[in-house]
GROMACS .gro file of C-alpha atoms in nm:
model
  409
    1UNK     CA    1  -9.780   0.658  -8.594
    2UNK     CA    2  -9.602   0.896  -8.865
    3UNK     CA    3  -9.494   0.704  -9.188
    4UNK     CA    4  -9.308   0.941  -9.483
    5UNK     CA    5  -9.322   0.770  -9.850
    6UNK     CA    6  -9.060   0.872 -10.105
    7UNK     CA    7  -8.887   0.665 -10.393
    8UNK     CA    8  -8.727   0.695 -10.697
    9UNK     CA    9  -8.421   0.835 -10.564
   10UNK     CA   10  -8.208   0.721 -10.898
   11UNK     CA   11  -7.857   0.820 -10.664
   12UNK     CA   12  -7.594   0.830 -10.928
   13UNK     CA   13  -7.777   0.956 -11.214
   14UNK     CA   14  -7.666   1.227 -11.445
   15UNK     CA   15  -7.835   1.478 -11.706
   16UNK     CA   16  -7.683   1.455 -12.042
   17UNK     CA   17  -7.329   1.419 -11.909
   18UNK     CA   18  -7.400   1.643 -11.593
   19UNK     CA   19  -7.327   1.453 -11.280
   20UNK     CA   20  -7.564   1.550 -10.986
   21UNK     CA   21  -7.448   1.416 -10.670
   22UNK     CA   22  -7.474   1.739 -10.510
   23UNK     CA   23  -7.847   1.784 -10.601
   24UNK     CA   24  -7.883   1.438 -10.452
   25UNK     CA   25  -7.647   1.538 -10.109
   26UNK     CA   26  -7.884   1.838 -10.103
   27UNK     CA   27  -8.191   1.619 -10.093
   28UNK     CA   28  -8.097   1.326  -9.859
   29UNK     CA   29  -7.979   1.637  -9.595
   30UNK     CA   30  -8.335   1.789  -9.668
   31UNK     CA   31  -8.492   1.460  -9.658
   32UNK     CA   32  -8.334   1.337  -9.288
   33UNK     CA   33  -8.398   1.734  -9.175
   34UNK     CA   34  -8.766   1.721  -9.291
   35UNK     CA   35  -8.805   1.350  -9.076
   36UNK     CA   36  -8.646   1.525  -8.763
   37UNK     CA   37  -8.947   1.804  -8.790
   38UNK     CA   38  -9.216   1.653  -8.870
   39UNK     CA   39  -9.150   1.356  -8.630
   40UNK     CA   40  -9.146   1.123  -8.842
   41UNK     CA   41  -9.140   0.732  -8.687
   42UNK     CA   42  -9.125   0.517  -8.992
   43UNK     CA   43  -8.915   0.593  -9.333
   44UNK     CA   44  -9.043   0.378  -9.670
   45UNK     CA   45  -8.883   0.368 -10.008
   46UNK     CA   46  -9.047   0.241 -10.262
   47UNK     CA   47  -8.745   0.105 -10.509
   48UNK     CA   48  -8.490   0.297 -10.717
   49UNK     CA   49  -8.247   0.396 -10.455
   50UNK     CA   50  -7.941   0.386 -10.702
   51UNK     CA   51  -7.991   0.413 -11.157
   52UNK     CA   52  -7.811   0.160 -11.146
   53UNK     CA   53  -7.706  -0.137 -11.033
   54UNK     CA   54  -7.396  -0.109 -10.972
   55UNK     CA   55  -7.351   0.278 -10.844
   56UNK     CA   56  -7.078   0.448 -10.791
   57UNK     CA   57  -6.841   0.480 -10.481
   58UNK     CA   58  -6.966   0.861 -10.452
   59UNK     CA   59  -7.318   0.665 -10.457
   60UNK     CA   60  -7.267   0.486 -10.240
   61UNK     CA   61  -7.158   0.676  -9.960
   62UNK     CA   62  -7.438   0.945  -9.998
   63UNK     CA   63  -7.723   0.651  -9.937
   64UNK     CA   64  -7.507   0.509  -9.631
   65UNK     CA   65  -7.438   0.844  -9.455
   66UNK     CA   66  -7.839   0.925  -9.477
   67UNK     CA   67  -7.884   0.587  -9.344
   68UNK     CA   68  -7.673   0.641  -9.063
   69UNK     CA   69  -7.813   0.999  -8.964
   70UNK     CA   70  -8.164   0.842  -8.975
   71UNK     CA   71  -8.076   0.544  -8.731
   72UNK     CA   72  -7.965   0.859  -8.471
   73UNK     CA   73  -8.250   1.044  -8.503
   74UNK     CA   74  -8.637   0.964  -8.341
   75UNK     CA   75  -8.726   0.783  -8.645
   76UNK     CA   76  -8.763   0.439  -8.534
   77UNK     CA   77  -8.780   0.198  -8.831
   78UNK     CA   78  -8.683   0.244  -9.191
   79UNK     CA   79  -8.821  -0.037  -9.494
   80UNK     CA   80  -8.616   0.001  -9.797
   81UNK     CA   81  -8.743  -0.220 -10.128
   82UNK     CA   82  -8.533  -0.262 -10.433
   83UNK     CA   83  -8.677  -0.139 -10.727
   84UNK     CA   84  -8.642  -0.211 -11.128
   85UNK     CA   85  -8.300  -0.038 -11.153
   86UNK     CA   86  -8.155  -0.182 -10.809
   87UNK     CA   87  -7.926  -0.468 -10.777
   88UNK     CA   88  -8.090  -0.717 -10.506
   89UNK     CA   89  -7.821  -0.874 -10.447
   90UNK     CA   90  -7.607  -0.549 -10.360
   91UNK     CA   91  -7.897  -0.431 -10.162
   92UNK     CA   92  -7.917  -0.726 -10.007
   93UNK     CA   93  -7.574  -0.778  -9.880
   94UNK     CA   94  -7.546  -0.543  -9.606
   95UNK     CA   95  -7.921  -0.622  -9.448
   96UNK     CA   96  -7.772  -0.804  -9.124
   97UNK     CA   97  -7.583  -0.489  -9.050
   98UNK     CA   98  -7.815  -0.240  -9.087
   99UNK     CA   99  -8.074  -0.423  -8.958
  100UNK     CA  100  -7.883  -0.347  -8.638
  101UNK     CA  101  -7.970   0.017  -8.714
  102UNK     CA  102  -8.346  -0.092  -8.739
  103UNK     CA  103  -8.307  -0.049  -9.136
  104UNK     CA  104  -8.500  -0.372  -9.325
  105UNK     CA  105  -8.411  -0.431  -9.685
  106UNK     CA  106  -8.586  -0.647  -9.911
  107UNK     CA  107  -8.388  -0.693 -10.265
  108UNK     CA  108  -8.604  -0.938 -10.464
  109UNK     CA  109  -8.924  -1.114 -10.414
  110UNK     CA  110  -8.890  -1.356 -10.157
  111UNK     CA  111  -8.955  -1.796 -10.229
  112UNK     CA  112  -9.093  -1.747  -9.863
  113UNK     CA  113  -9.324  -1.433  -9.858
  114UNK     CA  114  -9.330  -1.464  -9.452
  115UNK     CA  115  -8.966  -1.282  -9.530
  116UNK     CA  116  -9.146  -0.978  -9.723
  117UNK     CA  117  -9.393  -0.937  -9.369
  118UNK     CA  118  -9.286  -0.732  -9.129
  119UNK     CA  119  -9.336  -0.625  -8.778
  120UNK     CA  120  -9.211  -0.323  -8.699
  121UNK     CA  121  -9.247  -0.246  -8.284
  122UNK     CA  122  -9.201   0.024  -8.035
  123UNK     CA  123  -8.965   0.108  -7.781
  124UNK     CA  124  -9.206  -0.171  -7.558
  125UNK     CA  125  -9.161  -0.434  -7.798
  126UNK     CA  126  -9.564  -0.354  -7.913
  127UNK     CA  127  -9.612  -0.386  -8.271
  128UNK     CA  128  -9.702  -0.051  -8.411
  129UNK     CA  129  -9.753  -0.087  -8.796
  130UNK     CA  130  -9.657  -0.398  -8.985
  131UNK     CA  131  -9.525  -0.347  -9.340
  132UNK     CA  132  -9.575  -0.600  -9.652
  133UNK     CA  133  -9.204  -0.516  -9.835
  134UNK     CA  134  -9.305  -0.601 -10.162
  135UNK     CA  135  -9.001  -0.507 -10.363
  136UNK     CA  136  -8.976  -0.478 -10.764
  137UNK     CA  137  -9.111  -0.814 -10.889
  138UNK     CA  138  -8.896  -0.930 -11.156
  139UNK     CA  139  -9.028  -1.206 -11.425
  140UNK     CA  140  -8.882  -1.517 -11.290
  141UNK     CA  141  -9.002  -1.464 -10.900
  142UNK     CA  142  -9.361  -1.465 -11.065
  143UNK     CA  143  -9.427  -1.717 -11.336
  144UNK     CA  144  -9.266  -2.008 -11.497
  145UNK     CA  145  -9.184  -2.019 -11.841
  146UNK     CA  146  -9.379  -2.306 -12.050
  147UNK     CA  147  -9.260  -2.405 -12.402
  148UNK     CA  148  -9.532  -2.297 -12.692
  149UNK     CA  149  -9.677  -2.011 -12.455
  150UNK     CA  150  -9.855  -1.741 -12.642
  151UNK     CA  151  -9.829  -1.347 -12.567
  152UNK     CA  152 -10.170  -1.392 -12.400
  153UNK     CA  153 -10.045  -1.636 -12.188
  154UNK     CA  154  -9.707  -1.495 -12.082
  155UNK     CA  155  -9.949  -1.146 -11.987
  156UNK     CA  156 -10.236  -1.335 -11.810
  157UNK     CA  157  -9.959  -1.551 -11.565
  158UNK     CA  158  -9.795  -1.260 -11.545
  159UNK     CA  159 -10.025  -1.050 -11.389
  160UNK     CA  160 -10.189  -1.396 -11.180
  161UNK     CA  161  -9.845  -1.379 -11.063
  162UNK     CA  162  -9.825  -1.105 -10.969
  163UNK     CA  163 -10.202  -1.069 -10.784
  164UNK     CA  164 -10.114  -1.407 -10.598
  165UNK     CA  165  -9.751  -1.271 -10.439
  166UNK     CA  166  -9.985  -0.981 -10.290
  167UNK     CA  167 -10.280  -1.195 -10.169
  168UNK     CA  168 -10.036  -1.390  -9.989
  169UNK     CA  169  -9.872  -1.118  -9.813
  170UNK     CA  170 -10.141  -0.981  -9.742
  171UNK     CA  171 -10.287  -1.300  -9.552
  172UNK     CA  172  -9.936  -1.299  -9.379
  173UNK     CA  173 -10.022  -0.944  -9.269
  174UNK     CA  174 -10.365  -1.000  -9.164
  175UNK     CA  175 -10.226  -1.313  -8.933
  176UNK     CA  176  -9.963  -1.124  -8.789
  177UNK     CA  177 -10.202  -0.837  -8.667
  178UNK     CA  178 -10.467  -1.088  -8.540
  179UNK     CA  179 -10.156  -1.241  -8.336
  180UNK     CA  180 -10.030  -0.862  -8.209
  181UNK     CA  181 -10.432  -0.885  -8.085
  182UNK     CA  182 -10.464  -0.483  -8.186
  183UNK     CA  183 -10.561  -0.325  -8.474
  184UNK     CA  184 -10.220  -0.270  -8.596
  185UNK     CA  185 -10.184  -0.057  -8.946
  186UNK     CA  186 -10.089  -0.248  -9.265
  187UNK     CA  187  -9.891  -0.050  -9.514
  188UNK     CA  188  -9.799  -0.279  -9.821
  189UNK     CA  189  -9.520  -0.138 -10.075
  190UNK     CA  190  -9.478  -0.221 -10.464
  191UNK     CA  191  -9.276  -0.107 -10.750
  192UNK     CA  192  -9.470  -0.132 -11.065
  193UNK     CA  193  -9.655   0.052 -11.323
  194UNK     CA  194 -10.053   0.079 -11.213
  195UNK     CA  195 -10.348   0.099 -11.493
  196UNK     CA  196 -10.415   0.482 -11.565
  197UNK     CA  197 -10.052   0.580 -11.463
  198UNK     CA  198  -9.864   0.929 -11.589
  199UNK     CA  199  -9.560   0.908 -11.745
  200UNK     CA  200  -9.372   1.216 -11.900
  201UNK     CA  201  -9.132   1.241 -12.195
  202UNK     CA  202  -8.745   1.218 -12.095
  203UNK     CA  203  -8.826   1.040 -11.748
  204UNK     CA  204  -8.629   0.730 -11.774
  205UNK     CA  205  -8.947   0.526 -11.675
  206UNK     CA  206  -8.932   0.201 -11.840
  207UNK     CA  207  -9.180  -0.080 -11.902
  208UNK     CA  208  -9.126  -0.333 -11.675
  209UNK     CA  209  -9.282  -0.647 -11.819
  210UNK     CA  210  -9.371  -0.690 -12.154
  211UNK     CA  211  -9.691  -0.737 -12.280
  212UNK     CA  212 -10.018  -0.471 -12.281
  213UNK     CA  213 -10.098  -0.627 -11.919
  214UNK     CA  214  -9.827  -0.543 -11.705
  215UNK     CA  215  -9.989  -0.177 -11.614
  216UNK     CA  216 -10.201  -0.365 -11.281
  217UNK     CA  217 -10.481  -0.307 -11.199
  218UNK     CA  218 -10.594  -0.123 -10.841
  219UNK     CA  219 -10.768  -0.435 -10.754
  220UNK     CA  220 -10.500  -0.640 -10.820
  221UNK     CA  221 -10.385  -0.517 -10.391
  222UNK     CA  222 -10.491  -0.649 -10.048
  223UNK     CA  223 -10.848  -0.469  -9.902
  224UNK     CA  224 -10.648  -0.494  -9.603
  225UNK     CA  225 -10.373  -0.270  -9.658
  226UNK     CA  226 -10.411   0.055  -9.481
  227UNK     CA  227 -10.172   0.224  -9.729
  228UNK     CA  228 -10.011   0.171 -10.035
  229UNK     CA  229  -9.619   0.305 -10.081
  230UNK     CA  230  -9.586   0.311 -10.428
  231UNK     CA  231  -9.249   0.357 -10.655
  232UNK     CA  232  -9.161   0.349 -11.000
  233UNK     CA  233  -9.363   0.661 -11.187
  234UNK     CA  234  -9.224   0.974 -11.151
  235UNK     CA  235  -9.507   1.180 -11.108
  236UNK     CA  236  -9.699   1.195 -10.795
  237UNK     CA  237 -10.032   1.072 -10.838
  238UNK     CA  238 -10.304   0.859 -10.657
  239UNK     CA  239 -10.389   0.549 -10.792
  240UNK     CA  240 -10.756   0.502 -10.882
  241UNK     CA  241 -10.879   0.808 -10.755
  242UNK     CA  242 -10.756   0.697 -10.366
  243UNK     CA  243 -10.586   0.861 -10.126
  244UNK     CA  244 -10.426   0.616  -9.954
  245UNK     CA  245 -10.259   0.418 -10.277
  246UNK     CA  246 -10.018   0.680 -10.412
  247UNK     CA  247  -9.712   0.701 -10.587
  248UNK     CA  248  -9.475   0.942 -10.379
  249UNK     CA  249  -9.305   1.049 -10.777
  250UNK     CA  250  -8.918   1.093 -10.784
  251UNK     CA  251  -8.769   1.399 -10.583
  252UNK     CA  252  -8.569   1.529 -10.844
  253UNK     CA  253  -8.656   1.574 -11.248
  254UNK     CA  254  -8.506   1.313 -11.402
  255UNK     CA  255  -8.519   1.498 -11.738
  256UNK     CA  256  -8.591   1.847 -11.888
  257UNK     CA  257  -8.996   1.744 -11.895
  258UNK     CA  258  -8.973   1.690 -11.520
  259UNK     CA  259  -8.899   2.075 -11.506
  260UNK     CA  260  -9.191   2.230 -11.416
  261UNK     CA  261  -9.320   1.950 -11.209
  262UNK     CA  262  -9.356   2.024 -10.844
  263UNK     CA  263  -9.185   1.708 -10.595
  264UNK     CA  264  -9.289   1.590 -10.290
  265UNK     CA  265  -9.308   1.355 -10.031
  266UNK     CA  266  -9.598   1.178  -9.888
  267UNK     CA  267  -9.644   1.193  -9.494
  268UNK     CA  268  -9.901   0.891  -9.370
  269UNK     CA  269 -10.074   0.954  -9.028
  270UNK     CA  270 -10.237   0.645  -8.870
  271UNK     CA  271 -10.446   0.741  -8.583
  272UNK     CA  272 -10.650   0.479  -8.490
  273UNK     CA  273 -10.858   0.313  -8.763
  274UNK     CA  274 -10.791   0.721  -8.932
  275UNK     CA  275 -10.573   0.721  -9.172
  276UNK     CA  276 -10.464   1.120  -9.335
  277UNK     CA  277 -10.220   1.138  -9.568
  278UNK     CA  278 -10.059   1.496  -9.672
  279UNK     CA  279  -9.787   1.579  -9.937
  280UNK     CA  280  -9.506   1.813  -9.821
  281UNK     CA  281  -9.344   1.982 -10.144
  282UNK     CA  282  -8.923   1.931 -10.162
  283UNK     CA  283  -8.756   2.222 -10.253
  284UNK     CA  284  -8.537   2.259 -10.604
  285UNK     CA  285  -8.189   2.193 -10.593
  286UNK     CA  286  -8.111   2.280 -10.915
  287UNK     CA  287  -8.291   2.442 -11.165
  288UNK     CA  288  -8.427   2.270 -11.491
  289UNK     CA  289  -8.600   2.467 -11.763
  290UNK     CA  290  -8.669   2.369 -12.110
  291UNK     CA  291  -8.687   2.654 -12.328
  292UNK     CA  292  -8.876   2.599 -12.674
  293UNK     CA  293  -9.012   2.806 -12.945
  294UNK     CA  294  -8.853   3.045 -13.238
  295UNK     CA  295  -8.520   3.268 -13.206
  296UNK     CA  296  -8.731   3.549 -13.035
  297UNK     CA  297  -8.862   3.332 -12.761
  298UNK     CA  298  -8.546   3.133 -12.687
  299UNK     CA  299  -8.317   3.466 -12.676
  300UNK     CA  300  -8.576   3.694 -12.509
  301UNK     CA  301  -8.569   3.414 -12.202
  302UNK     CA  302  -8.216   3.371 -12.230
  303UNK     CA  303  -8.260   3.722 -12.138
  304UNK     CA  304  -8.464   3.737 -11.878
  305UNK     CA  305  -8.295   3.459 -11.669
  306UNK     CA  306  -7.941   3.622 -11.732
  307UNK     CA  307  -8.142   3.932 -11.530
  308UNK     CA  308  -8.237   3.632 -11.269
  309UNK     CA  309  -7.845   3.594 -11.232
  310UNK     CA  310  -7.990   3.217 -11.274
  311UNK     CA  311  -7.733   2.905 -11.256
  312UNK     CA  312  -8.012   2.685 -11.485
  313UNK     CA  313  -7.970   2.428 -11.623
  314UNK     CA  314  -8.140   2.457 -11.954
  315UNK     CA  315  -8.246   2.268 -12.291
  316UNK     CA  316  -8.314   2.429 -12.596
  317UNK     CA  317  -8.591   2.300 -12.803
  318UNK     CA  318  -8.576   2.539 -13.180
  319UNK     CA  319  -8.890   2.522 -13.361
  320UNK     CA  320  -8.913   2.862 -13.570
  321UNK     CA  321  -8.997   2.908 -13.891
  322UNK     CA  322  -8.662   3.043 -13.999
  323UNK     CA  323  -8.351   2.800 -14.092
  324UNK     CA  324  -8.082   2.857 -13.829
  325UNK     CA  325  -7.775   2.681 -13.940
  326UNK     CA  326  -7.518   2.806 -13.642
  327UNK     CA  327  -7.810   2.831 -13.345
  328UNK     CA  328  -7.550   2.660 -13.115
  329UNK     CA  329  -7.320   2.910 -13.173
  330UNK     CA  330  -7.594   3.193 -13.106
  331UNK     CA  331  -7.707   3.008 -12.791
  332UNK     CA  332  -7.340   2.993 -12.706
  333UNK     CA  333  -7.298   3.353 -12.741
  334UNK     CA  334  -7.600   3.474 -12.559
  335UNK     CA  335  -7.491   3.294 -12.252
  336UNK     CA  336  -7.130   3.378 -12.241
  337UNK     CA  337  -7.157   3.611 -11.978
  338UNK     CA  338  -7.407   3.441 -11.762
  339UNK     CA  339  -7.428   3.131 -11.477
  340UNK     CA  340  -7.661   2.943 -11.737
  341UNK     CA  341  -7.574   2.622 -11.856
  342UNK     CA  342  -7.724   2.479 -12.209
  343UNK     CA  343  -7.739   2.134 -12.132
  344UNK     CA  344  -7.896   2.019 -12.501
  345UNK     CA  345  -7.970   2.193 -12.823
  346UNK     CA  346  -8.271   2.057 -13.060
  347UNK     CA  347  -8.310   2.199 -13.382
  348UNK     CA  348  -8.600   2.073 -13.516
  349UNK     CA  349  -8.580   2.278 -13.818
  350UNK     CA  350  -8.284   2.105 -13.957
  351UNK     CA  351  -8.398   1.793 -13.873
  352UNK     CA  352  -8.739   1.820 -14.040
  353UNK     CA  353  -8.664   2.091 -14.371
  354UNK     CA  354  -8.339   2.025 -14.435
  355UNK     CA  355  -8.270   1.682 -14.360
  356UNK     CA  356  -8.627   1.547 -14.442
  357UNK     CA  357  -8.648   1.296 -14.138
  358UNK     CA  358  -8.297   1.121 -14.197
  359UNK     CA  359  -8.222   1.170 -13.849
  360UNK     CA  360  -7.855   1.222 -13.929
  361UNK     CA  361  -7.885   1.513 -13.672
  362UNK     CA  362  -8.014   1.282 -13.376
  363UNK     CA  363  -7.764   1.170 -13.112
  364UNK     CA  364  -7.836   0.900 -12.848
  365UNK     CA  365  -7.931   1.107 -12.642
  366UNK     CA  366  -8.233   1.210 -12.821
  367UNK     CA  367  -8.315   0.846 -12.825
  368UNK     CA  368  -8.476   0.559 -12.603
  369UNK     CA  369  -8.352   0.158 -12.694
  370UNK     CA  370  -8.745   0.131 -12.868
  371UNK     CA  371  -8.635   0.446 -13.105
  372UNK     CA  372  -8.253   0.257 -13.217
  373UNK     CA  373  -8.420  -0.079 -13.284
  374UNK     CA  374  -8.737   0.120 -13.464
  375UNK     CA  375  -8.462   0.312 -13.679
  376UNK     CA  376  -8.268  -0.083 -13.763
  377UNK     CA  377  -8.584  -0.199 -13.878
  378UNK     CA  378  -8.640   0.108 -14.093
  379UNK     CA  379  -8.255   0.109 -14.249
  380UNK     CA  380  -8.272  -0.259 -14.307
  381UNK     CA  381  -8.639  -0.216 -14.501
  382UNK     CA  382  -8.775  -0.510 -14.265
  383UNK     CA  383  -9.140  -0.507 -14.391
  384UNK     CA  384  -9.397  -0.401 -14.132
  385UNK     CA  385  -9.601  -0.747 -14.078
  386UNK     CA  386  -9.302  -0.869 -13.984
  387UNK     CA  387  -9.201  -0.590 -13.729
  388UNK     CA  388  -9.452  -0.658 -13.462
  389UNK     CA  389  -9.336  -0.984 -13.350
  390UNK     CA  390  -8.919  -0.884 -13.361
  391UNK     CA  391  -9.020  -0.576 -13.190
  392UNK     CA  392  -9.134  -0.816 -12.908
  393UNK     CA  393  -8.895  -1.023 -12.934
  394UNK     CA  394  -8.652  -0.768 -12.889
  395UNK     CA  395  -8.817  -0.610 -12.571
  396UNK     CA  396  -8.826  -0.933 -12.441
  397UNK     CA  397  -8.450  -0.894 -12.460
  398UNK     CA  398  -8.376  -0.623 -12.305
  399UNK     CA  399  -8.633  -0.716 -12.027
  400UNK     CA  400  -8.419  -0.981 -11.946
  401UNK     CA  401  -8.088  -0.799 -11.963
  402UNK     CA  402  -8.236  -0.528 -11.694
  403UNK     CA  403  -8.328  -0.777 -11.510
  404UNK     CA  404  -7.993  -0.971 -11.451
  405UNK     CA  405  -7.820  -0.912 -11.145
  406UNK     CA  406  -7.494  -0.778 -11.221
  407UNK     CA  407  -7.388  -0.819 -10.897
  408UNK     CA  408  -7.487  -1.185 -10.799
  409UNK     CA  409  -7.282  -1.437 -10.804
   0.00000   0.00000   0.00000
């Protein structure tokens, strides 16, 4: 039994204005090639399909027509979970039909976890791996709000919350395989942020709960899952130093610190009790570099990849010593006659000499929703015992307004 783990798709996203669909055409037509080779018998992703919840037409059609090409090929099941930027509900609504296709879909954490469990079975009707869908789990699915709770005790049922979904899926799981009466692989599947996680700069990755518990702990998962498809963190990476609780990473850079990261897939071979699990790198679509340093640097690479004939797409990150008051223009001119693209220009040197930390040369984009609110609190002189709790209060917010489902009725 073959099982590939991706996730963090993000379908629809774009790069400081830059639409991508083509980068994201490129890697769904890579992605169904690559199951076709490698024989591939069961597809699981981990959450993020779409950036947003609500995605585009264009979208859209790019995560249907994969779907489709999948269901025709020799790959016979396909789990998809909803992740912290997916709408269940729009998930959701087309899971009768595919399932037709032999494509499950789990939105939102299920009242009934028995839903979540599920028994994927060969061409004789023998179960051959079951899967414990264990999609993004949003706030309310988990705990129940109480009147006069502290922080503590939002964090600690939180994460009980969180520890008790899994145990019982996991008990589901282990029931299910003692019925099949074979030692039928469990593979559970989670979209969260684990203890000891990397993040990088620029990603998009946000906190999902608030409070300084929500990164879980490995122990927090069932002993008796086989495997462990993880989504949410960009980078690939095991979890707790094993190889068999991973986070597949994203399959394109979501940002310009992504750049130099290599992507990949993870490919899960269950033979027997065995279980050997190998990455297989995905190719670049489009390139990404981030180019920092003083004039010399920037224009000498500018340079070099005009030599490359290279279509980059690049950021510019100035940190010389000298003042450069028209470095956009200069950028501008050095690429003229090239395929190169400057995507974003940071000055640094204005910002920090000239302007003294006033930020009047940031734009949103250099920005995350912490760094606005941090900047309100500075303009409006709020003193800093008193930040703390509005800076929770505010996350707690926003938490809440990711969370609502756009799409629901």
């Amino acid at each position: 039994m073959k099982v590939l783990h991706t996730s963090d798709w993000h379908i629809g996203r774009s790069l400081y204005g830059r639409k991508r669909y083509e980068e994201f055409e490129s890697f769904l037509d890579w992605l169904a090639d690559e199951i076709e080779r490698q024989e591939v018998n069961a597809l699981i992703v981990a959450g993020d399909i779409f950036d947003t919840s609500a995605p585009s037409n264009r979208a859209q059609e790019l995560y249907y027509r994969f779907l489709y090409k999948v269901a025709g090929s020799q790959c016979r099941h396909v789990v998809v979970v909803a992740g912290n930027h997916d709408s269940p509900s729009f998930l959701n609504a087309p899971k009768e039909l595919l399932k037709a296709l032999d494509v499950h879909v789990i939105g939102d954490g299920a009242s009934e976890p028995e839903e979540e469990v599920l028994v994927l079975r060969d061409a004789n009707s023998e179960a051959e791996l079951i899967v414990c869908a264990v999609p993004y789990l949003r706030d309310r699915d988990i705990r129940t709000a109480e009147a006069g709770e502290s922080v503590e005790d939002k964090d600690q049922k939180l994460i009980e919350g969180i520890k008790a979904h899994y145990r019982s899926v996991g008990q589901i799981a282990l029931d299910k395989r003692s019925e099949a009466g074979k030692d039928v692989p469990i593979v559970g599947t989670g979209h969260l942020f684990a203890a000891g996680g990397k993040t990088i700069d620029g990603d998009g990755v946000r906190e999902l709960y608030v409070g300084s518990l929500a990164h879980v702990g490995a122990n927090i998962f069932p002993e008796c899952f086989d495997y462990l498809a993880l989504g949410h963190l960009h980078v690939p990476q095991l979890v707790g130093g094993s190889e068999v609780m991973r986070y597949s990473g994203s399959p394109l850079p979501m940002g310009f610190g992504e750049a130099s990261q290599q992507k990949t897939i993870c490919i899960v071979e269950f033979e027997g009790k065995e279980v050997n699990v190998v990455t297989t790198d995905i190719p670049e679509f489009q390139r990404l570099e981030r180019i920092k340093g003083d004039w010399t640097a920037i224009s000498s690479r500018i340079k070099e990849l005009a030599v490359l004939d290279s279509n980059a797409w690049v950021e510019i990150i100035y940190d010389g010593g000298e003042v450069i008051g028209d470095l956009r223009e200069q950028i501008d001119s050095a690429t003229q006659e090239t395929s190169i693209e400057v995507l974003r220009v940071k000055n640094n040197r204005i910002v920090d000499r000239i302007l003294g930390q006033v930020h009047e040369e940031e734009t949103l984009d250099d920005l995350n929703v912490n760094d606005v609110f941090e900047r309100c609190l500075a303009a409006h002189s709020v003193p800093h015992d008193q930040r703390e709790e509005l800076v929770r209060a505010y996350q707690e917010t926003l938490s809440a307004i990711y969370e609502e489902d756009v799409n629901a009725e």
